[in-house]
Coordinates of C-alpha atoms in Angstrom, one line a residue:
M8 CA 0.0 0.0 0.0
I9 CA 1.1 3.5 -0.7
P10 CA 0.6 5.9 2.3
T11 CA -2.0 8.6 1.8
A12 CA -3.0 11.7 3.7
S13 CA -6.5 13.1 4.2
K14 CA -7.2 16.9 4.2
A15 CA -10.6 18.6 4.1
G16 CA -12.3 15.4 2.9
L17 CA -9.8 14.9 0.1
T18 CA -7.3 12.0 -0.2
I19 CA -3.8 13.3 -1.0
I20 CA -1.3 10.7 -2.2
D21 CA 2.0 12.0 -1.0
S22 CA 4.1 8.9 -1.8
M23 CA 4.9 6.9 -4.9
F24 CA 6.9 3.9 -6.0
S25 CA 10.6 4.6 -6.7
L26 CA 10.5 4.7 -10.4
P27 CA 14.2 3.9 -11.1
V28 CA 13.9 0.8 -8.9
L29 CA 10.6 -0.2 -10.4
E30 CA 12.0 0.1 -13.9
H31 CA 15.1 -1.9 -13.0
Q32 CA 13.2 -4.7 -11.4
L33 CA 10.7 -4.9 -14.2
V34 CA 13.5 -5.2 -16.7
M35 CA 15.2 -8.0 -14.7
Y36 CA 11.8 -9.7 -14.4
V37 CA 11.1 -9.6 -18.1
T38 CA 14.6 -10.5 -19.3
S39 CA 15.1 -13.3 -16.8
E40 CA 16.0 -16.7 -18.3
G41 CA 14.7 -18.8 -15.4
R42 CA 11.8 -21.1 -16.2
D43 CA 10.1 -20.4 -12.9
T44 CA 10.2 -16.6 -13.1
F45 CA 6.8 -16.1 -14.8
S46 CA 5.1 -18.7 -12.6
K47 CA 4.9 -16.0 -10.0
P48 CA 3.5 -12.5 -10.6
F49 CA 5.7 -9.5 -10.3
D50 CA 6.0 -8.5 -6.7
L51 CA 5.4 -4.8 -6.1
S52 CA 6.1 -5.1 -2.4
S53 CA 9.8 -5.4 -3.3
V54 CA 9.8 -1.8 -4.8
P55 CA 10.4 0.8 -2.1
V56 CA 7.9 3.7 -1.6
V57 CA 9.3 7.2 -1.5
T58 CA 7.8 10.6 -0.9
R59 CA 7.4 13.0 -3.9
E60 CA 10.3 15.1 -2.5
Q61 CA 12.6 12.1 -2.5
A62 CA 11.5 11.2 -6.0
H63 CA 12.2 14.7 -7.3
A64 CA 15.6 14.6 -5.5
E65 CA 16.5 11.4 -7.2
E66 CA 15.5 12.8 -10.6
R67 CA 17.7 15.9 -10.1
T68 CA 20.6 13.6 -9.1
K69 CA 20.2 11.5 -12.2
K70 CA 20.2 14.5 -14.4
L71 CA 23.3 15.9 -12.8
T72 CA 25.2 12.6 -13.1
T73 CA 24.2 11.7 -16.7
A74 CA 23.6 14.9 -18.6
T75 CA 26.0 17.4 -17.2
P76 CA 28.7 18.1 -19.9
T77 CA 32.3 18.5 -18.8
L78 CA 34.0 21.8 -19.3
K79 CA 36.6 20.9 -21.8
A80 CA 38.4 22.9 -24.5
P81 CA 37.6 21.9 -28.1
S82 CA 40.1 19.5 -29.7
A83 CA 42.3 21.1 -32.3
G84 CA 43.1 18.0 -34.3
P85 CA 41.1 15.1 -35.7
K86 CA 39.6 12.7 -33.2
R87 CA 41.2 9.3 -32.8
P88 CA 38.9 6.8 -34.4
V89 CA 37.3 4.4 -32.0
K90 CA 37.1 0.9 -33.3
D91 CA 33.8 -1.1 -33.1
S92 CA 34.2 -3.9 -30.6
S93 CA 32.2 -6.3 -32.8
A94 CA 34.7 -5.7 -35.6
D95 CA 37.6 -6.3 -33.2
I96 CA 36.1 -9.6 -32.2
A97 CA 35.5 -10.7 -35.8
A98 CA 39.1 -9.9 -36.7
A99 CA 40.3 -11.8 -33.6
T100 CA 38.2 -14.8 -34.6
A101 CA 39.7 -14.9 -38.1
T102 CA 43.2 -14.7 -36.6
A103 CA 42.4 -17.5 -34.2
Q104 CA 41.2 -19.7 -37.0
K105 CA 44.4 -19.1 -38.9
H106 CA 46.5 -20.0 -35.9
A107 CA 44.4 -23.1 -35.2
A108 CA 45.0 -24.4 -38.8
A109 CA 48.7 -23.9 -38.5
L110 CA 49.0 -25.6 -35.1
S111 CA 46.9 -28.6 -36.2
A112 CA 49.4 -29.2 -39.0
V113 CA 52.1 -30.1 -36.4
P114 CA 51.2 -33.6 -35.1
E115 CA 52.8 -33.1 -31.6
I116 CA 50.8 -29.9 -31.1
A117 CA 47.6 -31.3 -32.6
A118 CA 47.6 -33.9 -29.8
Y119 CA 47.0 -31.0 -27.3
G120 CA 43.5 -30.5 -28.7
T121 CA 41.8 -27.1 -29.4
V122 CA 43.8 -23.9 -28.8
L123 CA 41.9 -21.8 -26.3
K124 CA 43.6 -18.4 -26.8
S125 CA 46.4 -17.0 -29.0
S126 CA 48.2 -13.8 -28.3
Q127 CA 49.1 -11.0 -30.7
V128 CA 52.5 -11.0 -32.4
I129 CA 55.2 -9.9 -30.0
E130 CA 58.6 -8.5 -31.2
L131 CA 61.5 -10.0 -29.4
T132 CA 64.2 -8.2 -31.5
E133 CA 64.4 -5.0 -33.4
S134 CA 63.4 -5.3 -37.1
E135 CA 66.9 -4.1 -38.2
T136 CA 68.9 -6.8 -36.4
E137 CA 70.7 -9.8 -38.0
Y138 CA 68.1 -12.2 -36.8
V139 CA 64.5 -11.0 -36.5
V140 CA 62.4 -12.9 -34.0
T141 CA 58.8 -12.6 -33.1
A142 CA 56.6 -14.7 -30.8
I143 CA 53.0 -15.8 -30.3
K144 CA 51.7 -17.5 -27.1
H145 CA 49.1 -20.3 -27.6
V146 CA 47.1 -21.5 -24.5
F147 CA 45.8 -25.0 -24.5
K148 CA 43.9 -26.9 -21.8
D149 CA 47.0 -28.6 -20.4
A150 CA 49.8 -26.9 -22.2
I151 CA 51.4 -23.6 -23.3
V152 CA 53.0 -23.5 -26.8
L153 CA 55.4 -20.7 -27.8
Q154 CA 55.6 -20.0 -31.5
F155 CA 58.8 -18.3 -32.7
D156 CA 58.8 -16.8 -36.2
I157 CA 62.5 -16.2 -37.2
K158 CA 64.1 -14.5 -40.2
N159 CA 67.8 -14.6 -41.1
T160 CA 68.8 -11.3 -42.7
L161 CA 72.5 -12.0 -43.2
P162 CA 73.5 -12.3 -46.9
S163 CA 75.3 -15.4 -48.2
T164 CA 74.6 -17.2 -44.9
V165 CA 72.4 -20.2 -44.1
L166 CA 71.3 -21.1 -40.6
T167 CA 70.6 -24.8 -39.9
D168 CA 69.2 -26.6 -36.8
V169 CA 67.5 -23.4 -35.7
S170 CA 65.7 -23.5 -32.3
V171 CA 64.9 -21.4 -29.3
V172 CA 65.8 -22.4 -25.8
A173 CA 62.9 -20.9 -23.7
A174 CA 63.1 -21.2 -19.9
P175 CA 60.2 -20.2 -17.6
A176 CA 61.0 -18.5 -14.3
E177 CA 60.3 -20.3 -11.1
S178 CA 57.3 -19.3 -9.1
E179 CA 57.5 -17.5 -5.8
S180 CA 57.2 -20.8 -4.0
G181 CA 60.2 -22.1 -5.9
E182 CA 58.1 -24.8 -7.6
A183 CA 58.0 -25.2 -11.3
Q184 CA 54.7 -24.3 -13.0
L185 CA 55.6 -25.6 -16.4
E186 CA 57.9 -28.3 -17.8
E187 CA 59.2 -28.5 -21.4
D188 CA 57.5 -31.2 -23.4
F189 CA 59.1 -30.9 -26.8
T190 CA 60.7 -28.5 -29.3
V191 CA 60.0 -28.2 -33.0
P192 CA 63.2 -26.7 -34.6
I193 CA 63.6 -25.1 -38.1
P194 CA 65.9 -27.3 -40.3
R195 CA 67.1 -24.5 -42.4
L196 CA 66.8 -20.7 -42.7
D197 CA 68.0 -19.0 -46.0
T198 CA 68.5 -15.3 -46.2
D199 CA 65.2 -13.3 -45.8
V200 CA 63.1 -16.5 -45.8
P201 CA 61.2 -16.7 -42.5
G202 CA 60.6 -20.0 -40.7
T203 CA 58.6 -21.1 -37.7
G204 CA 59.6 -23.1 -34.7
Y205 CA 57.8 -24.1 -31.5
V206 CA 58.5 -24.8 -27.8
A207 CA 55.8 -26.6 -25.9
F208 CA 55.3 -26.8 -22.1
K209 CA 53.0 -28.9 -20.1
R210 CA 51.3 -27.7 -17.0
V211 CA 52.7 -29.1 -13.8
D212 CA 49.7 -28.0 -11.7
E213 CA 46.7 -28.6 -13.9
S214 CA 44.3 -27.2 -11.3
A215 CA 45.7 -23.6 -11.8
S216 CA 43.4 -21.8 -14.2
V217 CA 45.9 -18.9 -14.8
L218 CA 49.7 -19.1 -15.0
T219 CA 52.0 -16.1 -14.9
T220 CA 55.7 -16.4 -15.6
T221 CA 58.5 -14.9 -17.7
F222 CA 60.4 -16.9 -20.4
T223 CA 64.1 -16.2 -21.1
N224 CA 64.8 -17.0 -24.8
I225 CA 68.1 -17.9 -26.5
L226 CA 68.2 -18.4 -30.3
K227 CA 70.5 -21.3 -31.1
F228 CA 71.7 -22.4 -34.6
T229 CA 74.6 -23.5 -36.8
S230 CA 75.8 -20.8 -39.2
K231 CA 77.1 -21.8 -42.6
E232 CA 78.5 -19.6 -45.4
I233 CA 77.3 -20.0 -49.0
D234 CA 80.0 -21.2 -51.4
P235 CA 79.9 -18.7 -54.3
S236 CA 81.1 -21.3 -56.8
T237 CA 78.2 -23.8 -56.1
G238 CA 75.6 -21.6 -54.4
E239 CA 75.3 -24.2 -51.7
P240 CA 76.2 -23.9 -48.0
E241 CA 79.6 -25.2 -46.9
E242 CA 79.6 -28.6 -45.1
S243 CA 81.3 -27.2 -42.0
G244 CA 79.9 -24.4 -39.9
Y245 CA 80.0 -23.1 -36.4
D246 CA 77.5 -23.2 -33.6
D247 CA 76.2 -19.9 -32.3
E248 CA 73.5 -18.4 -30.1
Y249 CA 71.7 -15.1 -29.9
Q250 CA 69.9 -13.7 -26.8
V251 CA 66.5 -12.2 -27.5
E252 CA 64.0 -10.4 -25.3
D253 CA 62.1 -12.1 -22.5
L254 CA 58.5 -13.1 -23.0
D255 CA 55.9 -12.6 -20.3
L256 CA 52.9 -14.9 -19.8
T257 CA 50.2 -12.8 -18.0
G258 CA 46.6 -13.1 -17.0
A259 CA 45.5 -11.4 -20.2
D260 CA 46.8 -14.5 -22.1
F261 CA 43.9 -16.4 -20.6
I262 CA 41.2 -13.8 -21.4
S263 CA 39.2 -13.6 -24.7
P264 CA 37.2 -10.5 -25.5
A265 CA 33.4 -11.1 -25.6
Y266 CA 30.6 -8.8 -27.0
V267 CA 27.8 -7.9 -24.6
G268 CA 24.7 -6.1 -25.9
N269 CA 23.4 -4.9 -22.5
F270 CA 26.2 -4.6 -19.9
D271 CA 23.8 -3.8 -17.0
T272 CA 21.6 -6.8 -17.6
M273 CA 24.6 -9.2 -17.9
W274 CA 26.2 -7.7 -14.8
E275 CA 23.1 -8.4 -12.8
Q276 CA 22.9 -12.0 -14.1
V277 CA 26.4 -12.8 -12.9
A278 CA 25.8 -11.1 -9.5
G279 CA 27.0 -13.3 -6.7
G280 CA 29.9 -14.8 -8.6
D281 CA 33.6 -14.4 -8.0
E282 CA 34.6 -10.8 -7.7
A283 CA 37.9 -9.0 -7.3
S284 CA 38.9 -5.4 -6.7
E285 CA 42.3 -3.9 -7.4
T286 CA 44.1 -0.6 -7.2
L287 CA 46.7 0.2 -9.8
Q288 CA 49.2 3.1 -10.1
L289 CA 49.3 4.3 -13.7
A290 CA 52.3 6.2 -15.0
N291 CA 52.7 8.3 -18.2
M292 CA 49.0 8.7 -18.7
K293 CA 47.9 12.1 -20.1
S294 CA 44.3 11.5 -19.3
I295 CA 41.9 9.1 -17.7
A296 CA 39.9 8.8 -20.9
G297 CA 43.0 7.9 -22.9
M298 CA 43.9 5.3 -20.3
C299 CA 40.5 3.7 -20.5
L300 CA 40.1 3.6 -24.3
Y301 CA 43.6 3.0 -25.6
H302 CA 45.8 1.6 -22.7
Y303 CA 43.6 -0.3 -20.3
V304 CA 41.6 -2.4 -22.8
P305 CA 44.5 -3.9 -24.8
R306 CA 46.4 -4.9 -21.7
L307 CA 43.4 -6.8 -20.2
S308 CA 42.4 -8.3 -23.5
C309 CA 38.7 -7.2 -22.9
S310 CA 36.1 -6.0 -25.3
R311 CA 35.0 -2.4 -25.1
V312 CA 31.3 -2.2 -24.1
G313 CA 30.9 1.4 -23.1
H314 CA 31.8 4.1 -20.5
Q315 CA 30.3 6.9 -18.5
A316 CA 29.0 9.3 -21.1
N317 CA 29.5 12.6 -19.2
P318 CA 31.8 12.3 -16.2
L319 CA 31.6 15.1 -13.7
S320 CA 35.4 15.3 -13.3
R321 CA 38.4 14.7 -15.4
C322 CA 39.8 12.7 -12.5
H323 CA 37.1 10.0 -12.6
R324 CA 36.1 7.6 -15.3
T325 CA 33.9 4.5 -15.4
A326 CA 34.6 2.0 -18.2
Y327 CA 32.6 -1.1 -19.0
R328 CA 34.5 -4.1 -20.4
S329 CA 33.6 -7.7 -21.1
A330 CA 35.6 -10.9 -21.6
L331 CA 35.5 -14.6 -21.2
H332 CA 38.0 -16.8 -19.3
A333 CA 39.8 -18.8 -22.0
A334 CA 41.3 -21.4 -19.5
P335 CA 39.4 -24.7 -19.0

């Protein structure tokens, strides 16, 4: 019942249902996926009753927090284009299919099953160095596979038996999280002809859903000069090695971006699940908006869903992101 007041024979309704709460609960009721939801009528008793003054105050607060523009000088240059998240996911899907086809062609890797997540290409050397090395991290249910794409830029030189020795760092407890399973070397690398090798690791602790570590990487090979008279490499050569950059395995490698049409509805549906809160110190950020749009999203491997349209302060920003856990 809504409280009323009587004055001079007239009934004055001084209270009303909280419209924001009523709207929210109606949306949750209509969009619920539970089979038993519609077996019971919508319960109005769960909607709080407020006075008209309280309702007007809520309305004013809502207008101030959602419609007040920020005082900001106009931008002089062209705006940075904002990519559509669905297009990002489509591109990521096409890349994932390409990686899956290449990995399934290697029998030892195909035995691991379906790849759950592949990272972007990571440069481990400068593009002007003698040996150019890039890496891609592939996450499987029980294994981590490192893909190394290598190019020999030295003229009149052939590299044979090319491989990468990748060693994961020990955990804080001193126990190994990964152990090397096998290596797929590159038999031969001619000048400016790229080749691909792999190093595979099995999980020691299969119960851990996310692993974080750093791999040190050393490129090993036998270098042979080309005989100018025959155009073939000489029989004898010398063994050599080349240190490349470390490779980090982070939590983002176990996260896949996911598109969500209605963030608020999805957030309510997963309420009560595991939740974590963290405070990070961000350096070299010119603005909060830039951090949210162009720095924060790529690092967490999340899909951009939306953000607070008109923040009241340049020091505060709320960003909405969605993703799925790629680990089993």
